[in-house]
Tab-separated table of C-alpha atoms in Angstrom:
chain	number	residue	atom	x	y	z
A	1	MET	CA	122.137	139.008	-6.875
A	2	ARG	CA	122.403	135.575	-8.204
A	3	THR	CA	125.891	135.083	-6.518
A	4	ALA	CA	124.438	136.309	-3.341
A	5	MET	CA	121.527	134.002	-3.353
A	6	GLU	CA	123.994	131.064	-4.125
A	7	ARG	CA	126.115	131.926	-0.985
A	8	ILE	CA	123.370	132.623	1.517
A	9	ILE	CA	122.439	129.304	3.492
A	10	PRO	CA	119.205	130.143	5.373
A	11	THR	CA	118.464	128.579	8.633
A	12	ARG	CA	115.755	126.334	9.670
A	13	ASN	CA	112.277	127.479	8.600
A	14	GLU	CA	113.869	130.430	6.592
A	15	GLY	CA	113.713	131.002	2.722
A	16	VAL	CA	115.062	133.791	0.553
A	17	LEU	CA	113.859	135.369	-2.659
A	18	GLY	CA	115.349	137.741	-5.212
A	19	LEU	CA	112.451	140.021	-6.926
A	20	VAL	CA	113.068	141.908	-10.114
A	21	GLU	CA	110.374	144.352	-10.935
A	22	GLY	CA	108.071	142.409	-8.325
A	23	GLU	CA	108.563	139.042	-9.962
A	24	VAL	CA	110.376	136.093	-8.292
A	25	MET	CA	113.792	135.960	-10.316
A	26	TYR	CA	116.074	134.192	-7.982
A	27	THR	CA	115.682	131.436	-5.254
A	28	SER	CA	118.144	129.584	-2.940
A	29	PRO	CA	118.626	125.927	-3.775
A	30	VAL	CA	119.210	124.970	-0.242
A	31	ALA	CA	116.153	127.153	1.511
A	32	ASP	CA	114.483	125.216	4.161
A	33	ILE	CA	111.077	126.469	2.851
A	34	PRO	CA	110.391	127.322	-0.610
A	35	LEU	CA	108.955	130.791	-0.473
A	36	GLN	CA	108.174	130.739	-4.225
A	37	ASP	CA	105.572	128.043	-3.910
A	38	ASP	CA	103.175	130.373	-2.006
A	39	PRO	CA	101.553	132.834	-4.649
A	40	GLU	CA	100.085	134.675	-2.084
A	41	LEU	CA	103.194	135.341	-0.521
A	42	ALA	CA	104.854	136.689	-3.780
A	43	GLU	CA	101.886	138.627	-4.533
A	44	ALA	CA	102.133	140.349	-0.974
A	45	LEU	CA	105.962	140.892	-1.461
A	46	ARG	CA	105.443	142.802	-4.726
A	47	ASP	CA	104.347	145.964	-3.315
A	48	TYR	CA	107.183	145.905	-0.690
A	49	ALA	CA	109.766	145.041	-3.514
A	50	MET	CA	108.966	148.381	-5.284
A	51	ALA	CA	109.465	150.576	-2.241
A	52	ASP	CA	112.747	152.772	-1.976
A	53	GLU	CA	113.454	151.565	1.660
A	54	ALA	CA	113.607	148.254	3.672
A	55	ASN	CA	110.652	146.813	5.162
A	56	PHE	CA	110.125	144.463	8.053
A	57	THR	CA	106.538	142.868	8.033
A	58	THR	CA	104.318	139.982	8.792
A	59	ILE	CA	102.480	138.555	5.850
A	60	GLN	CA	99.626	135.992	6.438
A	61	THR	CA	98.552	133.655	3.713
A	62	ASP	CA	96.433	130.676	3.311
A	63	ILE	CA	99.433	128.517	3.754
A	64	SER	CA	101.253	130.042	6.646
A	65	THR	CA	102.200	133.133	8.355
A	66	TYR	CA	105.497	134.778	7.644
A	67	ARG	CA	107.910	137.223	9.042
A	68	ALA	CA	109.722	138.867	6.098
A	69	VAL	CA	112.396	141.720	5.718
A	70	VAL	CA	112.452	143.246	2.205
A	71	VAL	CA	115.624	145.109	1.229
A	72	PRO	CA	115.593	147.075	-2.243
A	73	VAL	CA	118.632	146.356	-4.186
A	74	HIS	CA	119.599	149.482	-6.453
A	75	GLY	CA	121.517	149.267	-9.758
A	76	THR	CA	120.772	145.885	-10.744
A	77	PRO	CA	120.384	145.743	-14.756
A	78	GLY	CA	117.862	143.595	-16.274
A	79	GLU	CA	118.492	140.643	-18.108
A	80	GLY	CA	119.287	141.559	-21.871
A	81	ALA	CA	119.415	145.254	-21.093
A	82	GLU	CA	121.969	147.398	-23.122
A	83	ASP	CA	124.433	149.614	-21.454
A	84	GLY	CA	122.847	153.011	-20.682
A	85	GLU	CA	119.427	151.741	-20.050
A	86	ASP	CA	117.749	152.354	-16.613
A	87	PRO	CA	118.450	149.548	-14.040
A	88	GLU	CA	115.442	147.611	-13.176
A	89	VAL	CA	113.872	147.580	-9.610
A	90	ALA	CA	114.990	144.599	-7.536
A	91	ALA	CA	114.653	143.564	-3.926
A	92	PHE	CA	116.218	141.025	-1.701
A	93	VAL	CA	113.581	138.984	0.514
A	94	LEU	CA	114.516	137.122	3.563
A	95	ALA	CA	111.430	135.452	5.360
A	96	TYR	CA	110.820	132.626	7.977
A	97	ASP	CA	107.585	130.778	8.619
A	98	GLN	CA	106.345	131.887	11.609
A	99	ALA	CA	103.986	129.046	12.240
A	100	ALA	CA	106.655	126.469	11.400
A	101	GLU	CA	108.965	128.168	13.954
A	102	LYS	CA	106.258	128.241	16.614
A	103	ALA	CA	105.453	124.575	15.847
A	104	THR	CA	109.082	123.853	16.421
A	105	PHE	CA	109.136	125.847	19.610
A	106	ASN	CA	105.931	124.116	20.779
A	107	GLU	CA	107.429	120.790	19.889
A	108	GLY	CA	110.610	121.521	21.953
A	109	PHE	CA	108.479	122.900	24.732
A	110	ILE	CA	106.353	119.821	24.866
A	111	ASN	CA	109.248	117.396	24.665
A	112	TYR	CA	111.129	119.406	27.522
A	113	THR	CA	107.980	119.565	29.417
A	114	GLY	CA	107.305	115.836	28.988
A	115	VAL	CA	110.862	114.912	30.039
A	116	ALA	CA	110.808	117.291	33.006
A	117	ILE	CA	107.397	115.937	34.134
A	118	PHE	CA	109.098	112.406	33.752
A	119	SER	CA	111.963	113.264	35.559
A	120	LEU	CA	109.879	114.763	38.431
A	121	ILE	CA	107.822	111.567	38.551
A	122	VAL	CA	111.181	109.477	38.658
A	123	VAL	CA	112.673	111.660	41.315
A	124	ALA	CA	109.593	111.720	43.307
A	125	LEU	CA	109.369	107.958	43.131
A	126	VAL	CA	113.049	107.270	43.900
A	127	GLY	CA	112.591	109.917	46.791
A	128	TRP	CA	109.426	107.958	48.048
A	129	LEU	CA	111.170	104.803	47.837
A	130	LEU	CA	114.284	106.034	49.769
A	131	ALA	CA	112.258	107.930	52.408
A	132	GLY	CA	110.329	104.722	52.887
A	133	ARG	CA	113.478	102.681	53.235
A	134	LEU	CA	115.027	105.199	55.444
A	135	LEU	CA	111.959	105.521	57.625
A	136	HIS	CA	111.096	101.749	57.610
A	137	PRO	CA	112.996	101.407	60.917
A	138	ILE	CA	111.035	104.086	62.479
A	139	GLY	CA	107.823	102.671	61.335
A	140	LEU	CA	108.948	99.180	62.801
A	141	LEU	CA	109.790	101.245	65.880
A	142	ALA	CA	106.261	102.456	66.029
A	143	GLN	CA	104.646	99.185	65.394
A	144	THR	CA	106.990	97.331	67.895
A	145	ALA	CA	106.286	99.978	70.660
A	146	ARG	CA	102.513	99.492	70.082
A	147	ARG	CA	102.831	95.616	70.414
A	148	ILE	CA	104.946	95.860	73.606
A	149	THR	CA	103.141	95.402	76.761
A	150	ARG	CA	104.060	94.494	80.431
A	151	GLU	CA	102.973	90.945	79.540
A	152	ASP	CA	105.164	90.651	76.402
A	153	LEU	CA	108.446	92.591	76.374
A	154	SER	CA	110.228	90.127	73.831
A	155	GLU	CA	109.536	92.156	70.610
A	156	ARG	CA	112.691	93.512	69.107
A	157	ILE	CA	113.301	95.715	65.984
A	158	PRO	CA	115.354	93.973	63.141
A	159	VAL	CA	118.548	96.284	62.814
A	160	THR	CA	119.967	96.533	58.945
A	161	GLY	CA	122.773	98.600	57.737
A	162	LYS	CA	125.300	100.765	59.798
A	163	ASP	CA	123.755	104.215	59.407
A	164	ASP	CA	122.411	106.560	62.006
A	165	LEU	CA	118.925	104.848	61.974
A	166	ALA	CA	120.441	101.385	62.628
A	167	GLU	CA	122.309	102.976	65.665
A	168	MET	CA	119.073	104.419	66.923
A	169	THR	CA	117.392	100.936	66.350
A	170	GLN	CA	120.084	99.227	68.203
A	171	SER	CA	119.854	101.697	71.174
A	172	VAL	CA	116.200	101.122	71.488
A	173	ASN	CA	116.714	97.467	71.279
A	174	GLU	CA	119.219	97.822	74.085
A	175	MET	CA	116.736	100.050	75.984
A	176	LEU	CA	114.139	97.243	75.465
A	177	ASP	CA	116.487	94.799	76.969
A	178	ARG	CA	117.001	96.825	80.019
A	179	LEU	CA	113.441	97.405	80.415
A	180	GLU	CA	112.549	93.478	80.052
A	181	GLY	CA	115.353	92.752	82.424
A	182	ALA	CA	113.880	95.398	85.071
A	183	PHE	CA	110.330	93.701	84.695
A	184	ILE	CA	111.810	90.193	85.055
A	185	ALA	CA	113.822	91.247	88.042
A	186	GLN	CA	110.630	92.712	89.599
A	187	GLU	CA	108.475	89.815	88.750
A	188	GLN	CA	111.116	87.524	90.122
A	189	LEU	CA	111.726	89.515	93.211
A	190	ILE	CA	107.875	89.261	93.811
A	191	HIS	CA	107.804	85.545	93.289
A	192	ASP	CA	110.967	85.096	95.418
A	193	VAL	CA	109.626	87.043	98.313
A	194	SER	CA	106.109	85.199	98.201
A	195	HIS	CA	107.891	81.781	97.740
A	196	GLU	CA	110.216	82.344	100.650
A	197	LEU	CA	108.169	84.348	103.016
A	198	ARG	CA	105.034	82.068	102.583
A	199	THR	CA	106.217	79.179	104.890
A	200	PRO	CA	107.626	81.170	108.052
A	201	LEU	CA	104.273	83.290	107.794
A	202	THR	CA	102.193	79.925	107.708
A	203	ILE	CA	104.242	78.605	110.695
A	204	VAL	CA	103.860	81.774	112.819
A	205	ARG	CA	100.103	81.883	112.017
A	206	GLY	CA	99.552	78.166	112.893
A	207	HIS	CA	101.418	78.545	116.192
A	208	LEU	CA	99.483	81.733	117.183
A	209	GLU	CA	96.129	80.107	116.294
A	210	VAL	CA	96.945	77.241	118.491
A	211	LEU	CA	98.475	79.329	121.239
A	212	ASP	CA	97.209	78.636	124.780
A	213	THR	CA	97.660	82.290	126.327
A	214	GLY	CA	97.241	80.643	129.746
A	215	ASP	CA	100.185	78.104	129.420
A	216	GLU	CA	103.310	80.199	130.235
A	217	GLN	CA	105.448	77.568	128.711
A	218	ASP	CA	103.592	77.463	125.455
A	219	VAL	CA	103.737	81.200	125.311
A	220	THR	CA	107.486	81.262	125.711
A	221	ALA	CA	108.021	78.567	123.161
A	222	THR	CA	105.724	80.218	120.506
A	223	ARG	CA	107.580	83.550	121.250
A	224	GLU	CA	110.840	81.969	120.571
A	225	LEU	CA	109.613	80.267	117.472
A	226	THR	CA	108.115	83.603	116.156
A	227	LEU	CA	111.108	85.462	116.740
A	228	ASP	CA	113.272	82.621	115.047
A	229	GLU	CA	110.849	82.702	112.045
A	230	LEU	CA	110.969	86.673	111.937
A	231	LYS	CA	114.754	86.622	111.999
A	232	ARG	CA	114.831	84.197	109.010
A	233	MET	CA	112.300	86.187	107.019
A	234	ASN	CA	114.379	89.433	107.720
A	235	ARG	CA	117.526	87.675	106.493
A	236	VAL	CA	115.655	86.468	103.436
A	237	VAL	CA	114.406	90.040	102.761
A	238	ASP	CA	118.073	91.358	102.959
A	239	ASP	CA	119.161	88.690	100.648
A	240	LEU	CA	116.499	89.447	98.166
A	241	THR	CA	117.121	93.251	98.385
A	242	THR	CA	120.843	92.559	97.739
A	243	LEU	CA	119.882	90.212	94.513
A	244	ALA	CA	117.407	92.999	93.473
A	245	GLN	CA	119.991	95.485	93.424
A	246	ALA	CA	122.535	93.477	91.621
A	247	ASP	CA	121.669	94.745	88.162
A	248	ARG	CA	121.994	98.436	89.129
A	249	PRO	CA	125.167	100.270	87.925
A	250	ASP	CA	126.091	101.188	91.627
A	251	PHE	CA	125.755	97.744	92.922
A	252	VAL	CA	129.471	97.542	93.111
A	253	GLN	CA	131.658	100.635	93.743
A	254	PRO	CA	135.162	99.526	92.955
A	255	GLU	CA	138.176	101.420	94.630
A	256	PRO	CA	141.847	100.592	95.050
A	257	VAL	CA	142.315	98.012	97.725
A	258	GLU	CA	145.295	96.285	99.249
A	259	LEU	CA	144.510	92.513	98.663
A	260	GLY	CA	146.703	91.369	101.405
A	261	THR	CA	144.928	93.509	103.920
A	262	LEU	CA	141.629	92.555	102.635
A	263	THR	CA	142.672	88.859	103.034
A	264	ASP	CA	143.630	89.526	106.842
A	265	GLU	CA	140.374	91.234	107.308
A	266	VAL	CA	138.216	88.282	105.996
A	267	TYR	CA	140.364	85.981	107.808
A	268	ASP	CA	139.463	87.811	111.040
A	269	LYS	CA	135.919	87.504	110.122
A	270	VAL	CA	135.434	84.082	109.397
A	271	LEU	CA	137.254	82.644	112.441
A	272	ALA	CA	134.131	83.159	114.125
A	273	LEU	CA	131.883	81.103	111.845
A	274	GLY	CA	132.972	77.637	113.193
A	275	ASP	CA	135.354	75.316	114.844
A	276	ARG	CA	137.547	74.672	111.667
A	277	ARG	CA	141.135	74.789	110.806
A	278	TRP	CA	141.372	78.208	108.951
A	279	LEU	CA	144.283	78.385	106.657
A	280	ILE	CA	145.817	80.785	104.180
A	281	PRO	CA	147.767	78.577	101.911
A	282	GLU	CA	148.432	81.562	99.317
A	283	ARG	CA	148.215	85.325	100.217
A	284	ALA	CA	148.616	88.014	97.335
A	285	GLU	CA	149.745	91.414	98.048
A	286	GLY	CA	149.175	94.366	95.948
A	287	GLN	CA	146.411	96.944	95.195
A	288	VAL	CA	143.745	95.973	93.056
A	289	VAL	CA	140.414	97.846	91.974
A	290	LEU	CA	137.463	96.171	93.527
A	291	ASP	CA	134.527	96.843	96.064
A	292	ARG	CA	135.837	95.943	99.492
A	293	GLU	CA	132.442	95.405	101.246
A	294	ARG	CA	130.803	93.210	98.476
A	295	VAL	CA	134.015	91.104	97.939
A	296	THR	CA	134.119	90.713	101.791
A	297	GLN	CA	130.474	89.609	101.766
A	298	ALA	CA	131.028	86.992	98.937
A	299	LEU	CA	133.923	85.539	100.762
A	300	VAL	CA	132.228	85.435	104.095
A	301	GLN	CA	129.333	83.754	102.330
A	302	LEU	CA	131.598	81.100	100.666
A	303	ALA	CA	133.218	80.588	104.168
A	304	ALA	CA	129.943	80.108	105.856
A	305	ASN	CA	128.991	77.651	103.185
A	306	ALA	CA	132.169	75.825	103.838
A	307	VAL	CA	131.587	75.720	107.440
A	308	LYS	CA	127.817	74.602	106.891
A	309	PHE	CA	128.857	71.529	104.811
A	310	SER	CA	132.172	70.466	106.408
A	311	PRO	CA	132.771	68.614	109.734
A	312	PRO	CA	134.154	70.136	112.747
A	313	GLY	CA	137.953	70.400	112.908
A	314	SER	CA	138.259	70.032	108.986
A	315	VAL	CA	140.392	72.505	106.963
A	316	VAL	CA	138.762	75.440	105.310
A	317	ALA	CA	141.363	77.490	103.364
A	318	LEU	CA	141.328	81.146	102.079
A	319	SER	CA	143.582	81.991	99.109
A	320	THR	CA	144.174	85.038	97.091
A	321	HIS	CA	146.139	85.153	94.015
A	322	ILE	CA	146.983	87.814	91.352
A	323	SER	CA	147.714	86.674	87.858
A	324	GLU	CA	148.464	88.929	84.768
A	325	SER	CA	144.865	89.036	83.874
A	326	ASP	CA	142.815	88.003	86.804
A	327	THR	CA	142.591	88.362	90.641
A	328	VAL	CA	141.459	84.978	92.016
A	329	LEU	CA	139.902	84.666	95.207
A	330	THR	CA	139.565	81.044	96.470
A	331	VAL	CA	137.582	79.167	99.441
A	332	ARG	CA	138.330	75.407	99.674
A	333	ASP	CA	136.660	72.999	102.205
A	334	GLN	CA	136.952	69.517	102.975
A	335	GLY	CA	133.260	68.752	103.237
A	336	ALA	CA	130.848	66.445	101.703
A	337	GLY	CA	131.060	67.911	98.371
A	338	ILE	CA	128.343	68.622	95.642
A	339	PRO	CA	126.573	65.965	93.528
A	340	ALA	CA	127.507	66.083	89.963
A	341	GLU	CA	124.034	66.387	88.986
A	342	ASP	CA	123.673	69.630	91.388
A	343	VAL	CA	126.945	71.423	90.010
A	344	ASP	CA	125.313	72.938	87.048
A	345	ARG	CA	122.659	74.426	89.045
A	346	VAL	CA	124.901	76.032	91.722
A	347	PHE	CA	123.887	79.635	91.533
A	348	GLU	CA	119.996	79.178	90.980
A	349	ARG	CA	117.979	80.980	93.556
A	350	PHE	CA	116.489	78.870	96.460
A	351	GLN	CA	118.144	75.838	95.111
A	352	ARG	CA	119.884	73.603	97.847
A	353	SER	CA	121.720	70.378	97.319
A	354	ASP	CA	121.124	69.459	100.880
A	355	THR	CA	117.606	70.660	102.239
A	356	SER	CA	118.475	69.246	105.824
A	357	LYS	CA	120.840	72.177	106.413
A	358	PRO	CA	119.269	75.370	107.106
A	359	GLY	CA	119.467	78.237	104.736
A	360	SER	CA	117.551	80.070	102.105
A	361	GLY	CA	119.395	79.205	99.104
A	362	LEU	CA	120.242	82.798	98.243
A	363	GLY	CA	123.847	82.925	99.420
A	364	LEU	CA	125.454	81.597	96.499
A	365	PRO	CA	123.464	83.520	94.051
A	366	ILE	CA	124.586	86.719	95.875
A	367	VAL	CA	128.173	85.628	95.452
A	368	ASP	CA	127.448	85.198	91.741
A	369	ALA	CA	126.144	88.779	91.575
A	370	ILE	CA	128.779	90.309	93.239
A	371	ALA	CA	131.162	88.559	90.711
A	372	ARG	CA	129.183	89.521	87.687
A	373	GLY	CA	128.997	93.008	88.995
A	374	HIS	CA	132.758	93.290	88.747
A	375	SER	CA	132.668	91.768	85.131
A	376	GLY	CA	133.766	88.466	86.723
A	377	ARG	CA	132.733	84.882	87.393
A	378	VAL	CA	132.592	82.210	90.000
A	379	GLU	CA	133.923	78.718	89.037
A	380	VAL	CA	133.246	75.478	91.190
A	381	GLU	CA	135.113	72.273	91.504
A	382	SER	CA	133.686	69.592	93.797
A	383	GLU	CA	134.114	65.842	94.642
A	384	LEU	CA	131.774	63.932	96.775
A	385	GLY	CA	133.387	63.119	100.070
A	386	ALA	CA	136.573	65.380	99.152
A	387	GLY	CA	135.296	68.857	99.454
A	388	THR	CA	134.316	71.724	97.251
A	389	THR	CA	136.492	74.575	95.894
A	390	PHE	CA	135.013	78.060	95.043
A	391	ARG	CA	136.927	80.418	92.945
A	392	ILE	CA	135.814	84.249	92.327
A	393	ILE	CA	137.731	85.320	89.192
A	394	LEU	CA	137.712	89.099	88.830
A	395	PRO	CA	139.261	91.004	85.828
A	396	ASN	CA	142.498	92.542	86.876
A	397	SER	CA	143.144	96.287	87.622
A	398	VAL	CA	146.449	95.981	89.463
A	399	ILE	CA	148.358	98.870	90.547
A	400	GLU	CA	151.241	96.669	91.978
A	401	SER	CA	151.390	93.156	93.446
A	402	HIS	CA	153.692	90.302	94.700
A	403	GLN	CA	152.645	86.948	95.997
A	404	GLU	CA	153.187	85.610	99.565
A	405	ASP	CA	153.066	81.747	99.209
A	406	SER	CA	152.977	80.599	102.843
A	407	LEU	CA	150.984	78.895	105.539
A	408	THR	CA	151.616	82.041	107.880
A	409	HIS	CA	151.647	85.633	107.130
A	410	GLY	CA	152.543	88.645	108.859
A	411	GLN	CA	149.462	89.098	110.937
A	412	HIS	CA	147.808	85.739	111.495
A	413	PRO	CA	149.755	82.718	112.839
A	414	VAL	CA	148.141	79.462	111.772
A	415	PRO	CA	148.610	75.996	112.788
A	416	GLN	CA	151.833	74.189	111.680
A	417	LEU	CA	150.862	70.931	109.563
A	418	SER	CA	152.738	67.817	108.574
A	419	ALA	CA	153.928	67.436	105.050
A	420	GLU	CA	150.920	65.135	104.228
A	421	GLU	CA	148.678	67.606	105.617
A	422	GLN	CA	150.058	70.528	103.684
A	423	ALA	CA	149.987	68.551	100.582
A	424	GLU	CA	146.239	68.346	101.131
A	425	THR	CA	145.719	71.817	102.095
A	426	VAL	CA	147.962	74.084	99.980
A	427	TYR	CA	146.269	75.260	96.849
A	428	GLU	CA	147.738	74.856	93.400
A	429	ASP	CA	147.775	78.090	91.503
A	430	PRO	CA	144.466	78.590	89.905
A	431	GLN	CA	144.073	77.566	86.488
A	432	PRO	CA	141.443	79.220	84.310
A	433	THR	CA	138.542	76.902	83.487
A	434	THR	CA	135.411	77.009	81.405
A	435	GLU	CA	132.578	79.078	82.876
A	436	LEU	CA	129.812	76.801	84.094
A	437	PRO	CA	126.676	76.877	81.865
A	438	GLY	CA	124.330	76.533	84.874
A	439	ARG	CA	124.155	77.476	88.478
A	440	THR	CA	122.749	76.059	91.727
A	441	ASN	CA	123.066	77.004	95.377
A	442	GLN	CA	125.075	74.651	98.034
């Protein structure tokens, strides 16, 4: 038994004893708990040690509570016994401290519970922070939406990151841009209508108030004046309607157009605008993608402006050109030109460099709107006393093309000029220039 006791290594909270005749005779030198130090335990084990079979029991003492197994060992001679003498009654006891085992378990449970609670707190905190960060744009969106009113549409949501919420925020900002643009356009339309219609209405009302119905000549003159003012108002309303539609996606409806044919059609239309020397120095042929009606409207408007600000008999030239990247439509006159201080305001509504000339000041804004509707631009070159050149530059969508550089073309004969006149009239190939920062109307 001594040898067995020395070889057995008890686990944590375990101890072993060797009992002979109910007395503790052997102990383990490496036991975690010294069972022999609890006299109540030794006394309780005495009865079990004298039994003939193994017992598994719970023993409670003042020191602790033990779970013990007592196994009888037969045939063990006592110390100093002679051969032939009866062997002494011995027992092997293995017990563990139940209270200490529970304390260890409870300690582990408390530790694990503490770690779990701490982990849950950390996870909840991190989740709360992440959720707050992810939902922050939504909160900003709600706050911005509450701050946005008809009077102030300038609020925008800061865009951070490149995730789905950032894309949604960007989309909302773009929607607000469109909404603000729509409100601005609406307010500008109302302002423009009231601004431009007030004068003719005042004129008509004033003449009607002083009209002498008994004077046939006065009635006729007032009637003619009223019809003229109503005609002007109708023209202004049409122009404002066109400008109001400029930001709509269907403002221009591009389609394949033969540019040479379009040049001929515009040439035919502008001949009736005035007594000018109408020329086509350069005529491009080829199919390009543009809105035929809108581009015709823009070129006719530029030609009408050229007639308005140039003397009778002077040259007004219409050119079309196709380059690798652009389609360029040019109208050039030999009129008075635009003052340098007015060039930067060329396309502003109701701006006129010469107020002595009739007009609403909406023609060139319409030309600019048509160019922008094609993702293009309008460039202006002007010199006082020498004339003005307008170029509508549209991004190319060319199917096939070639240039026809001549003062005549297949359908429209034009006057033959001297070399000096041709040098003054024929265009150079349009060169790209920097887009003007401001706009005004001629």
